[in-house]
XYZ file of C-alpha atoms in Angstrom:
586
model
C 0.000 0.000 0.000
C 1.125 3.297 -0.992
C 1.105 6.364 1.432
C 1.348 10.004 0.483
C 3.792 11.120 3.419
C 4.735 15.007 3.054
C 2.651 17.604 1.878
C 3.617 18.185 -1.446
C 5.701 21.036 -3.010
C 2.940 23.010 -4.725
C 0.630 22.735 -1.423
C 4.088 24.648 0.424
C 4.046 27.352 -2.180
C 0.340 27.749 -3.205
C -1.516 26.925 0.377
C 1.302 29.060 2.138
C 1.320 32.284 0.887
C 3.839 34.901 3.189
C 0.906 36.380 4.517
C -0.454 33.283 5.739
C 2.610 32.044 7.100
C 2.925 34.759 9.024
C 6.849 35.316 7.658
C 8.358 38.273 5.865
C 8.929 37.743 2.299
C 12.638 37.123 2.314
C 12.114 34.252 4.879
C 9.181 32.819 3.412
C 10.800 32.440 -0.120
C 13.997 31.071 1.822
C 12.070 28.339 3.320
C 10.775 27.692 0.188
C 13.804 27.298 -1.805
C 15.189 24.956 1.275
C 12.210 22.804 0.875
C 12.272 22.418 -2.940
C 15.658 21.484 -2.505
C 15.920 18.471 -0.434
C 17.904 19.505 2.056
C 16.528 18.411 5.167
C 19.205 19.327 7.670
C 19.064 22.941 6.451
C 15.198 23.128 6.580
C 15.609 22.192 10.097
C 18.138 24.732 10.904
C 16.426 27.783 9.706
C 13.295 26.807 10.525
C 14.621 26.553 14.299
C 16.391 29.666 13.727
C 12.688 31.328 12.361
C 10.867 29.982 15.304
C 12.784 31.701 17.986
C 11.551 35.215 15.898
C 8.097 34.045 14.928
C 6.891 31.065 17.372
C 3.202 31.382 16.431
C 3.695 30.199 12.613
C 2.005 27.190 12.421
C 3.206 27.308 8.562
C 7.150 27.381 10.252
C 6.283 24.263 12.357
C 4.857 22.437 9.951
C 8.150 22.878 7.533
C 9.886 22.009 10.704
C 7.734 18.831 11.053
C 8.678 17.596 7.617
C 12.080 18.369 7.911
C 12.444 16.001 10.701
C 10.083 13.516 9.547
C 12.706 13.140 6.143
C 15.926 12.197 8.824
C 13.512 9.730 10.442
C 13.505 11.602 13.433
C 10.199 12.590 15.634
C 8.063 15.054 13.731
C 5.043 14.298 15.865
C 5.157 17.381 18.409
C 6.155 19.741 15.459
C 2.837 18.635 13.504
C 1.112 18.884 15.666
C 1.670 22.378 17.049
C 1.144 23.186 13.253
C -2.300 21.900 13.149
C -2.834 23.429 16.564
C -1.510 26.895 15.504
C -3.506 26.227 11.570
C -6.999 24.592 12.688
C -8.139 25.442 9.891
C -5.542 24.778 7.581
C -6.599 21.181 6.053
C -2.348 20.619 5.022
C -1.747 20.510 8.676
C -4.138 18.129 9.569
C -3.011 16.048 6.893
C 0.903 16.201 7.577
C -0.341 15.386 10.959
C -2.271 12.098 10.129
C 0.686 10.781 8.251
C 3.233 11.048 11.399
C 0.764 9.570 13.604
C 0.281 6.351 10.809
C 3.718 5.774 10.567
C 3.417 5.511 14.164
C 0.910 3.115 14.560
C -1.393 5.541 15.748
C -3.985 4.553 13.361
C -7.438 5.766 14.889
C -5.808 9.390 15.638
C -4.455 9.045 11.972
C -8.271 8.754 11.058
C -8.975 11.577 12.910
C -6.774 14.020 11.127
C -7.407 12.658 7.911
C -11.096 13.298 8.124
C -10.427 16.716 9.609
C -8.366 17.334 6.575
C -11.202 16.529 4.296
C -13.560 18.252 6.450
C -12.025 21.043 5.319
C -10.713 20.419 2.009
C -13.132 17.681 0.639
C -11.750 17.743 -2.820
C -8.591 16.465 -1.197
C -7.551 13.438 -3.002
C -4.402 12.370 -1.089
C -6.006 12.613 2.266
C -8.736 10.275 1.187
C -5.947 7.605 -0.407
C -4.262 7.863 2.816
C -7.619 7.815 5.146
C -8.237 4.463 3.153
C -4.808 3.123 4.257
C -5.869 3.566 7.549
C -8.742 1.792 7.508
C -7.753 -0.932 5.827
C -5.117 -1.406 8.244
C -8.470 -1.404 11.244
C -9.533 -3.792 9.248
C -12.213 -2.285 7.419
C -11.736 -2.839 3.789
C -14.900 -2.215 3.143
C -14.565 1.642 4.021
C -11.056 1.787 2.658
C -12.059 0.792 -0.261
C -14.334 3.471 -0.721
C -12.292 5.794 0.373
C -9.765 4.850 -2.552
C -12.755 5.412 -5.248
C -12.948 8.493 -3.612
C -9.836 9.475 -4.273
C -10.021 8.050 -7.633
C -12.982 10.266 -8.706
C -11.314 13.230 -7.213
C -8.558 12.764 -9.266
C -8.533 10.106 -12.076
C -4.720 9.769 -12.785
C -3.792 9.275 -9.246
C -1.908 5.771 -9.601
C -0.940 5.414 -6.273
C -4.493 5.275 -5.202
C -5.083 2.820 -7.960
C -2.724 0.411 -6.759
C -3.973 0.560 -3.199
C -7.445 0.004 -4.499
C -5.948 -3.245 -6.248
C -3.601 -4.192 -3.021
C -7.240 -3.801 -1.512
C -9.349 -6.234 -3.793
C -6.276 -8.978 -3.401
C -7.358 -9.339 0.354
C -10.919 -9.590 -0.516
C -12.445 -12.566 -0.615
C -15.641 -11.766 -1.932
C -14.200 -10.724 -4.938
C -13.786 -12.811 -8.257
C -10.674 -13.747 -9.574
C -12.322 -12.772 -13.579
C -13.203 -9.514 -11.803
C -9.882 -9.196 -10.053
C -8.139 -9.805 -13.352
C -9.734 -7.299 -14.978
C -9.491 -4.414 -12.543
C -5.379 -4.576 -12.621
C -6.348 -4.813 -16.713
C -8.083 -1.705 -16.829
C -4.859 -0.100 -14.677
C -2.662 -1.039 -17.204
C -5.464 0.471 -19.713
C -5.123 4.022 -18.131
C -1.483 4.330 -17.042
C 0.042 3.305 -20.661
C -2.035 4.923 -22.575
C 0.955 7.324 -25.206
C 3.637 5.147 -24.258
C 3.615 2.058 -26.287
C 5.801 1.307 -28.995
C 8.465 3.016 -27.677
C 12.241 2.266 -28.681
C 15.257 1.193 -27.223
C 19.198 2.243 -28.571
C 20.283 -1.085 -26.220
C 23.200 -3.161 -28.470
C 21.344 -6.321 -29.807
C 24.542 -8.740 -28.819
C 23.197 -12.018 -27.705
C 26.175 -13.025 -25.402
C 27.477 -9.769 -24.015
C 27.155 -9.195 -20.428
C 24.043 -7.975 -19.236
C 22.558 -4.579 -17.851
C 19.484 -5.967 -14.873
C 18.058 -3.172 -13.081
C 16.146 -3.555 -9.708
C 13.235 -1.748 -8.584
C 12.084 -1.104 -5.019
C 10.988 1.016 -2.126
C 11.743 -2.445 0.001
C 15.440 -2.439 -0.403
C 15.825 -2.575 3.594
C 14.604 -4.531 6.122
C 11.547 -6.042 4.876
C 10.149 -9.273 3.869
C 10.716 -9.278 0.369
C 14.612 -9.471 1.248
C 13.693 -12.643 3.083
C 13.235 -13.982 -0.028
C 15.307 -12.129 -2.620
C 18.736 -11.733 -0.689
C 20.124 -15.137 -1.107
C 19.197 -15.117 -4.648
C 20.573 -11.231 -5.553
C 24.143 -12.378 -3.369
C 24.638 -15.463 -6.249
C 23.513 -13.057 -9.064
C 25.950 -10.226 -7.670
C 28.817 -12.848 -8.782
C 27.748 -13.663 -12.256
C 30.009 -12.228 -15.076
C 26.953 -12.802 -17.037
C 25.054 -9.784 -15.308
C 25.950 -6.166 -14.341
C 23.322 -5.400 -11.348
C 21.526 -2.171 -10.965
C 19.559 -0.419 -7.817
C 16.585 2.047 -7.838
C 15.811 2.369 -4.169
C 12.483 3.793 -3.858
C 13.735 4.966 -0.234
C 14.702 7.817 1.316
C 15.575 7.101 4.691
C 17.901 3.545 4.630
C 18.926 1.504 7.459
C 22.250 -1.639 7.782
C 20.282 -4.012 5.420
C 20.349 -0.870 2.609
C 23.961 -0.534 3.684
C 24.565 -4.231 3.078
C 22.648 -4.583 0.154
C 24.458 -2.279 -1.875
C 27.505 -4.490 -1.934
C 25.336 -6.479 -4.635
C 25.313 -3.735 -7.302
C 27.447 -1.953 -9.545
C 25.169 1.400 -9.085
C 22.487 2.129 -6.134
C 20.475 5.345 -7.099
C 17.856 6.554 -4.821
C 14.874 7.325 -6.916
C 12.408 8.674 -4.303
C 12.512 12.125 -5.582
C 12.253 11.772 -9.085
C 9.472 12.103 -11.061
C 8.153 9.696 -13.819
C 9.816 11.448 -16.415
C 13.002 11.733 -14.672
C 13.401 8.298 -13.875
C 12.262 6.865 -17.194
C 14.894 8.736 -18.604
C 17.495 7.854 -15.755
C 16.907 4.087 -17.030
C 17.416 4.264 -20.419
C 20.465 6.684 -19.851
C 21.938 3.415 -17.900
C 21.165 1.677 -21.053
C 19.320 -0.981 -18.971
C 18.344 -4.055 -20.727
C 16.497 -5.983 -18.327
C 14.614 -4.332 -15.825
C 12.830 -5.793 -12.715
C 9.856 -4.428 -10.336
C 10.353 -6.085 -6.796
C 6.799 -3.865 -6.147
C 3.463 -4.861 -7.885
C 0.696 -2.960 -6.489
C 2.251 -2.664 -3.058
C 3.500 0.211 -1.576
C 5.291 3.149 -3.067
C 5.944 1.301 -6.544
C 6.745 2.441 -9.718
C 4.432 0.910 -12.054
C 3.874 4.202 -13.972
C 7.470 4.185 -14.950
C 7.698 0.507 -16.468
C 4.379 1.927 -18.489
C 7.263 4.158 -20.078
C 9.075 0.953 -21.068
C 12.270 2.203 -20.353
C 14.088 -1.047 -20.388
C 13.633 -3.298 -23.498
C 12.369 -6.152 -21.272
C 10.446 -5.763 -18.250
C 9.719 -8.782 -15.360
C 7.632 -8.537 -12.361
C 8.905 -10.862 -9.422
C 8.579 -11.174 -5.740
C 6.631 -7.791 -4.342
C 3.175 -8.814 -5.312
C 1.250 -11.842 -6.033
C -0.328 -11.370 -8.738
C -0.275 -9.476 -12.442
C 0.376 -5.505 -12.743
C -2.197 -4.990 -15.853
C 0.518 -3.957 -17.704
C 0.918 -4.915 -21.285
C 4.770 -3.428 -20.918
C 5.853 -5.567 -17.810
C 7.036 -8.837 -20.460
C 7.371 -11.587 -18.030
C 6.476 -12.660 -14.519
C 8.507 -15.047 -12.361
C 7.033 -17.968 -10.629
C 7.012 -21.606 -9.951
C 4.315 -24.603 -11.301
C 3.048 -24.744 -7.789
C 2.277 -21.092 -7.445
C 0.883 -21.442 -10.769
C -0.133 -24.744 -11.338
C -1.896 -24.290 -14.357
C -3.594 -22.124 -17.367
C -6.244 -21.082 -15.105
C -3.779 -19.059 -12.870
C -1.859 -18.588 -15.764
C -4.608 -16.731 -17.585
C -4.891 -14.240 -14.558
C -2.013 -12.503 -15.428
C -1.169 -9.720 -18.882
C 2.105 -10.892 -18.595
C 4.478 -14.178 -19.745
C 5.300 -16.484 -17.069
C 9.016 -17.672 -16.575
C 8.561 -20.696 -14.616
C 12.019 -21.382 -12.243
C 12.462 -24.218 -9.982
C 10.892 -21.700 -6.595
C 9.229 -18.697 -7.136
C 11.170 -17.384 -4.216
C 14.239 -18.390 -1.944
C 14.267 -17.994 1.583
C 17.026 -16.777 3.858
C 16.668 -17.725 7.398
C 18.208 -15.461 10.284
C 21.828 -17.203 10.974
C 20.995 -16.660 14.768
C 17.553 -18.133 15.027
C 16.470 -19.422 17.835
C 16.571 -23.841 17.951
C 13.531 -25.482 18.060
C 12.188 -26.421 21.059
C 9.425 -29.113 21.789
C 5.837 -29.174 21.168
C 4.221 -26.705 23.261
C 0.771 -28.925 23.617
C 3.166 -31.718 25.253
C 3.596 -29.839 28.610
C 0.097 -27.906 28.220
C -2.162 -30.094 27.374
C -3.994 -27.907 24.738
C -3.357 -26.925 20.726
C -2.271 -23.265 20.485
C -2.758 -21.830 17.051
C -0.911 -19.142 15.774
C -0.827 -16.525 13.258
C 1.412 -13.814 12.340
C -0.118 -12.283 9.370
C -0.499 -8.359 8.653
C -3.770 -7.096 10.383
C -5.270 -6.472 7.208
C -5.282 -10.096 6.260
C -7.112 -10.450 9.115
C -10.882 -10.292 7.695
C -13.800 -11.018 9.555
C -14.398 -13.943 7.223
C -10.845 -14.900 8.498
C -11.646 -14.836 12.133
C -14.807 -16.744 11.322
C -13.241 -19.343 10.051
C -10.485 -19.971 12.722
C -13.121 -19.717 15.487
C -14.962 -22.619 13.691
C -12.064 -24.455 14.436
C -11.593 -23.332 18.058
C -15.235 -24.284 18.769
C -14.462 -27.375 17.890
C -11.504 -27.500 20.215
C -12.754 -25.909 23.306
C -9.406 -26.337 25.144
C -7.404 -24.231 21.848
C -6.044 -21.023 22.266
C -4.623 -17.953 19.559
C -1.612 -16.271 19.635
C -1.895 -13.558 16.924
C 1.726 -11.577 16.956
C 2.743 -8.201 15.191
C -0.733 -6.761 16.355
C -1.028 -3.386 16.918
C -2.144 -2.071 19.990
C -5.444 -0.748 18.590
C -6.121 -3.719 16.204
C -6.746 -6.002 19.360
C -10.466 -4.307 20.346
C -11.699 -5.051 16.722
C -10.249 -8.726 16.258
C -11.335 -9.328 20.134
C -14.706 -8.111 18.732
C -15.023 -10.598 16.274
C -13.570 -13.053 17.994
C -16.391 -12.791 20.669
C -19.128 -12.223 17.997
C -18.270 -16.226 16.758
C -18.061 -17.455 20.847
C -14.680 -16.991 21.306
C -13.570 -15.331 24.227
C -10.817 -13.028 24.880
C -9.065 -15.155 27.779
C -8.531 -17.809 24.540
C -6.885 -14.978 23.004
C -3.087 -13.656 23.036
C -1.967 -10.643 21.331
C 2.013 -9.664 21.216
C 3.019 -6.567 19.569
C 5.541 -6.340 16.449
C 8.696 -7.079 18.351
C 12.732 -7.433 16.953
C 13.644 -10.694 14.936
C 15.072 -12.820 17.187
C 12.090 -11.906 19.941
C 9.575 -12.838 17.071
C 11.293 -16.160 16.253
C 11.335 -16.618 19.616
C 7.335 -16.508 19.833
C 7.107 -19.743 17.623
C 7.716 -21.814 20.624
C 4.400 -20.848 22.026
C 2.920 -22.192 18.790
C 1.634 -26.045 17.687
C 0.049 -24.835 14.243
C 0.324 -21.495 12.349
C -3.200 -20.968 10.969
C -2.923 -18.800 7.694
C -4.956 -16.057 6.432
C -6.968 -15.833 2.917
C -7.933 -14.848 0.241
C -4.177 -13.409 0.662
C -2.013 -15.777 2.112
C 1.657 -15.450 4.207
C 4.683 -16.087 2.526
C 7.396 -14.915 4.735
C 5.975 -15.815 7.776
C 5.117 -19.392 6.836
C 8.635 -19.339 5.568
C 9.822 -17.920 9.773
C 7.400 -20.962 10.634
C 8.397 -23.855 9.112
C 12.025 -22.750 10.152
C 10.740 -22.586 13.450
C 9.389 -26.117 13.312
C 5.726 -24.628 12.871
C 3.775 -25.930 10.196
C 0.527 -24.025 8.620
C -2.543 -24.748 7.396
C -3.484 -22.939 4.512
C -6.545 -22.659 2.121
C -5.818 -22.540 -1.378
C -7.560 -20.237 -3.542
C -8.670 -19.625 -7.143
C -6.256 -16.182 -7.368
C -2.479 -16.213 -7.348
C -2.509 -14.204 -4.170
C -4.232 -17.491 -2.598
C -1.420 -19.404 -3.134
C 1.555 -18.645 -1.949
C 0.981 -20.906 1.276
C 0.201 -23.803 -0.634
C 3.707 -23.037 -2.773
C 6.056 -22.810 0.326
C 4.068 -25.963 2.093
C 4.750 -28.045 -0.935
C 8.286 -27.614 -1.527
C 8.324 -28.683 1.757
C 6.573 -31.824 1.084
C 3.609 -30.821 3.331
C 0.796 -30.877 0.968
C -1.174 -32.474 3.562
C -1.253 -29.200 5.143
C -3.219 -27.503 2.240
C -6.963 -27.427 2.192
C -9.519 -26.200 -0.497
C -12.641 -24.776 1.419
C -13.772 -23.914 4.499
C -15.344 -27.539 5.334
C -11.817 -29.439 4.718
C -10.449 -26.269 7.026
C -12.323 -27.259 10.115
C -11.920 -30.764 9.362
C -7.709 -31.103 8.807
C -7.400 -28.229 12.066
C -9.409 -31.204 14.258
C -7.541 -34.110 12.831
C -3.876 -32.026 13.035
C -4.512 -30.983 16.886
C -5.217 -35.134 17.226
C -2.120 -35.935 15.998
C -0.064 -34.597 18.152
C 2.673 -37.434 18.069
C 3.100 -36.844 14.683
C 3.039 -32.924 15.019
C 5.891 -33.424 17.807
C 8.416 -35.532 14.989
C 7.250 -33.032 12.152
C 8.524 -30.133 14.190
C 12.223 -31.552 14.490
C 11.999 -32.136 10.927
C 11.185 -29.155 9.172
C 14.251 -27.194 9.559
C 16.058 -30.217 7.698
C 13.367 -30.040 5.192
C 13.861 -26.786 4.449
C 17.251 -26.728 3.546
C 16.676 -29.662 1.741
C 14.771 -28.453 -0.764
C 14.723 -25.682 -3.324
C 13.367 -23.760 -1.315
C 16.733 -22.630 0.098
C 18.604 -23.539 -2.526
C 19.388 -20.237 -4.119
C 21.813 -21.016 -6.393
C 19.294 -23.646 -8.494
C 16.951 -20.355 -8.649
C 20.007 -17.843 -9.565
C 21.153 -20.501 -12.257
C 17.858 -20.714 -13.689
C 17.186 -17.157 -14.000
C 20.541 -16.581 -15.557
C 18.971 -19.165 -18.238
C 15.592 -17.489 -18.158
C 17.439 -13.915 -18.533
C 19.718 -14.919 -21.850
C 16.813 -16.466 -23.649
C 14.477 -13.443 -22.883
C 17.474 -11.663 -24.466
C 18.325 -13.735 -27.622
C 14.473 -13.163 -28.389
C 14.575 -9.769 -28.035
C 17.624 -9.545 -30.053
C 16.041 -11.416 -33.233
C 12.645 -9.663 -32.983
C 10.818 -12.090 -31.754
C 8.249 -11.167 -28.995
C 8.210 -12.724 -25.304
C 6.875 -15.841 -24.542
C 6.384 -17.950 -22.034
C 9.699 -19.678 -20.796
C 9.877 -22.889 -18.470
C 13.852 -23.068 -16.790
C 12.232 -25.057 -13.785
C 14.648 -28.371 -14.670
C 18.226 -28.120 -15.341
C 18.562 -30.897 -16.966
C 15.969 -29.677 -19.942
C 17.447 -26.000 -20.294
C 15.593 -23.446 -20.864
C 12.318 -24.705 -22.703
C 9.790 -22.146 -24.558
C 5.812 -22.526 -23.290
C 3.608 -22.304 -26.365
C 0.418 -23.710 -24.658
């Protein structure tokens, strides 16, 4: 999901005018110019320096708020004296609703954001990032209106697009036809002038190769759970020269390590469309990959430039980007097992031996025994996002703890105000809060930690968990998963079976119930499975990232030698060594 964090440069120069600010003109235009420029640090200064002459500018505070919010430091008391000082100043409200999301302050965040439109109801950005908020409550249903909203306010506004989209995924009441056809008609929209566009790139077959990278997630995240291992074997090809556009502006050690992967790390967060399309094809990229999708603060808009002769979506986002200029999308034959998943997507699929490869944390925790042997009772567990967390969800998993009136939850990386509405719905399906355990998002090794509380990981749907099944099984915790008819339903089932635990994959909500009761019986068998699955896991492909690296060196050069004969992408199968890489005509 994409959020709108500063106000932007035109609301500083229109919205603020000196008068209003309260600043003489020299001062004001200074500010200005400090802003504009990116520099932070200096924005601070003077702004400190202005308040100690004008205190009462709420306009003064709120650059101060920004300028601290851009080093990552606390821009919460700052924004707020803004909005105190500017009540009726709708930019101050907003500016103050994004500090308090990116605090976890999500019901205050509401607050603001509604004050802001209050005011200004034509305000597009404050009703894309009103709808993050409540989708994060858990209350799609409102979020998703308030994305239309934004929408109709302003009809090119892709970021609020691509939350509406991140929104459908997690519905489950949506259709996978209808699904497919909403990311269609995104592509429809944002590419609209730009196709057919050409590339100067040298059409040599063999030479060494130009791959870009994508991503406001170059940091500690869960997509470098499962890219890392991969991007360190690519890193020492001679085949490939590697290229970074962060999407970040404030990085932390994993941005500091990850750099030692490319040739080039450019931080792209302040450029615009334009700017960057033309940053690309200045690097003469030839291969260019989004790590994004529809998820937060992604770039889709540029790869509708084409600035890269051949585009690939992989990792960020399960599912297709609706664009025709995105060539090729990475997966596996579990993840998409067939035509009918196949069929969801605008772009080729490259089918490698795992979608993804998983890294596990060198200084995980061991695994300890099964927690039901000293306490007598199956504790579920889930670690999913909040928003995963639907009321059909919770419906579902209190089926099964009916049925097991001894059972208890642990749900982890809750925040603090998510707990009343999940304990809500919890207790609206006869599930009381006692049965009920809610930790907050805690560090790495703490989290880990938390999986010896757990018997059996219970995933969410119609979006499933990748990364955290992937912290489970490591942990000894299997999950049980249901299986969808959308690619976003599916990673579970992909991660259980390259385990070899398709037994832990159901299809509806009948075969749900029924596997939860007949797991928590089994608890014998859920004891050995736990000392196994650590053993599995490196075992298989799964964290093996040199078969994926090897095959997407494969998948890479043929994508290539097509492009440089003419010939147009197609689907490409480089899941088996032994058969090269094979084109996919059905």
């Amino acid at each position: 999901m994409q959020t709108i964090s500063n106000f932007s440069y035109q609301a500083l120069q229109q919205k603020a005018q000196a008068s209003v600010s309260g600043l003489p003109q020299a001062e004001y235009h200074r500010l200005v110019a400090l802003f504009n420029s990116g520099q932070s640090v200096e924005l601070e200064n003077f702004a400190r320096a202005l308040l100690l002459s004008y205190p009462e500018s709420g306009f003064v505070w709120m650059a101060l708020g920004t300028a601290l919010q851009s080093q990552g430091k606390d821009a919460l008391p700052a924004k707020q004296k803004a909005a105190q000082l500017m009540p009726e100043n709708a930019e101050a409200h907003f500016n103050l609703g994004n500090t308090l999301k990116l605090q976890g302050r999500m019901d205050d965040a509401v607050v603001s954001f509604r004050r802001a439109l209050l005011l200004k109801p034509d305000y597009a950005v404050a009703c894309n990032n009103l709808g993050l908020c409540l989708q994060e409550l858990g209350q799609p249903a409102m979020a998703e209106a308030s994305y239309r909203q934004a929408i109709l306010l302003k009809p090119d506004f892709a970021e609020a697009h691509s939350n509406l989209l991140f929104c459908l995924t997690h519905d489950a009441s949506v259709d996978a036809k209808d699904l497919f056809l909403a990311h269609c008609q995104f592509g429809l929209q944002f590419e609209a002038g730009f196709r057919g566009v050409a590339h100067s790139n040298q059409k040599i077959p063999e030479r060494c190769l130009r791959v870009g990278f994508v991503s406001a997630d170059l940091r500690a995240h869960a997509v470098i759970d499962l890219f890392e291992a991969v991007l360190d074997h690519l890193s020492r090809s001679a085949e490939v020269s590697l290229y970074a556009y962060s999407n970040l502006v404030l990085e932390d050690a994993v941005s500091q390590r990850l750099k030692s992967y490319f040739c080039q790390w450019q931080v792209i967060a302040g450029l615009d469309d334009a700017t960057l399309d033309r940053k690309i094809r200045s690097d003469q990229i030839d291969i260019l990959i989004d790590l994004s999708g529809h998820s937060g603060k992604n770039r889709l808009p540029v790869f509708a430039r084409k600035p890269a002769p051949l585009q690939i979506s992989w990792i960020g986002y399960p599912g297709t980007t609706g664009l025709q200029a995105i060539d090729y999308y990475l997966g596996d034959h579990f993840f998409i097992p067939d035509e009918t998943f196949a069929a969801q997507f605008t772009e080729n699929m490259v089918y490698l031996p795992v979608t993804v490869t998983f890294k596990p944390f060198l200084s995980a925790p061991e695994i300890n025994f099964l927690p039901n042997t000293n306490k007598g009772y199956i504790t579920f567990g889930s670690f999913n996002r909040l928003d995963k967390l639907s009321r059909t969800v919770i419906a579902l998993w209190s089926r099964l703890m009916r049925a097991l009136p001894n059972s208890r939850m642990l749900l982890g990386s809750i925040p603090q105000q998510g707990c009343a509405t999940l304990i809500e719905w919890f207790a609206q399906e006869e599930i009381s809060q006692q049965r009920l355990d809610f930790i907050p998002r805690v560090g790495a090794l703490e989290y880990l930690s938390l999986y010896h509380q757990v018997d059996i990981c219970l995933d969410a749907f119609p979006y499933n968990s990748a990364t955290t099944t992937a912290h489970a099984l490591w942990m000894g915790v299997p999950t049980l998963t249901l299986a969808g008819a959308t690619p976003a339903s599916r990673a579970g089932a992909t991660i259980l079976a390259h385990i070899g635990l398709e037994s832990f994959i159901v299809y509806d909500h009948k075969e749900f119930v029924a596997k939860g009761l007949s797991l928590a019986k089994q608890t014998n068998g859920l004891a050995r499975l736990r000392q196994e699955l650590r053993k599995r896991c490196e075992q298989s492909a799964f964290c093996k990232p040199e078969l994926t690296t090897k095959a997407l060196l494969r998948a890479f050069r043929l994508m290539w030698h097509r492009w440089c004969a003419g010939l147009p992408p197609i689907a490409l199968d480089v899941s088996h060594p032994q058969r090269g890489a094979n084109e996919r005509t059905e």
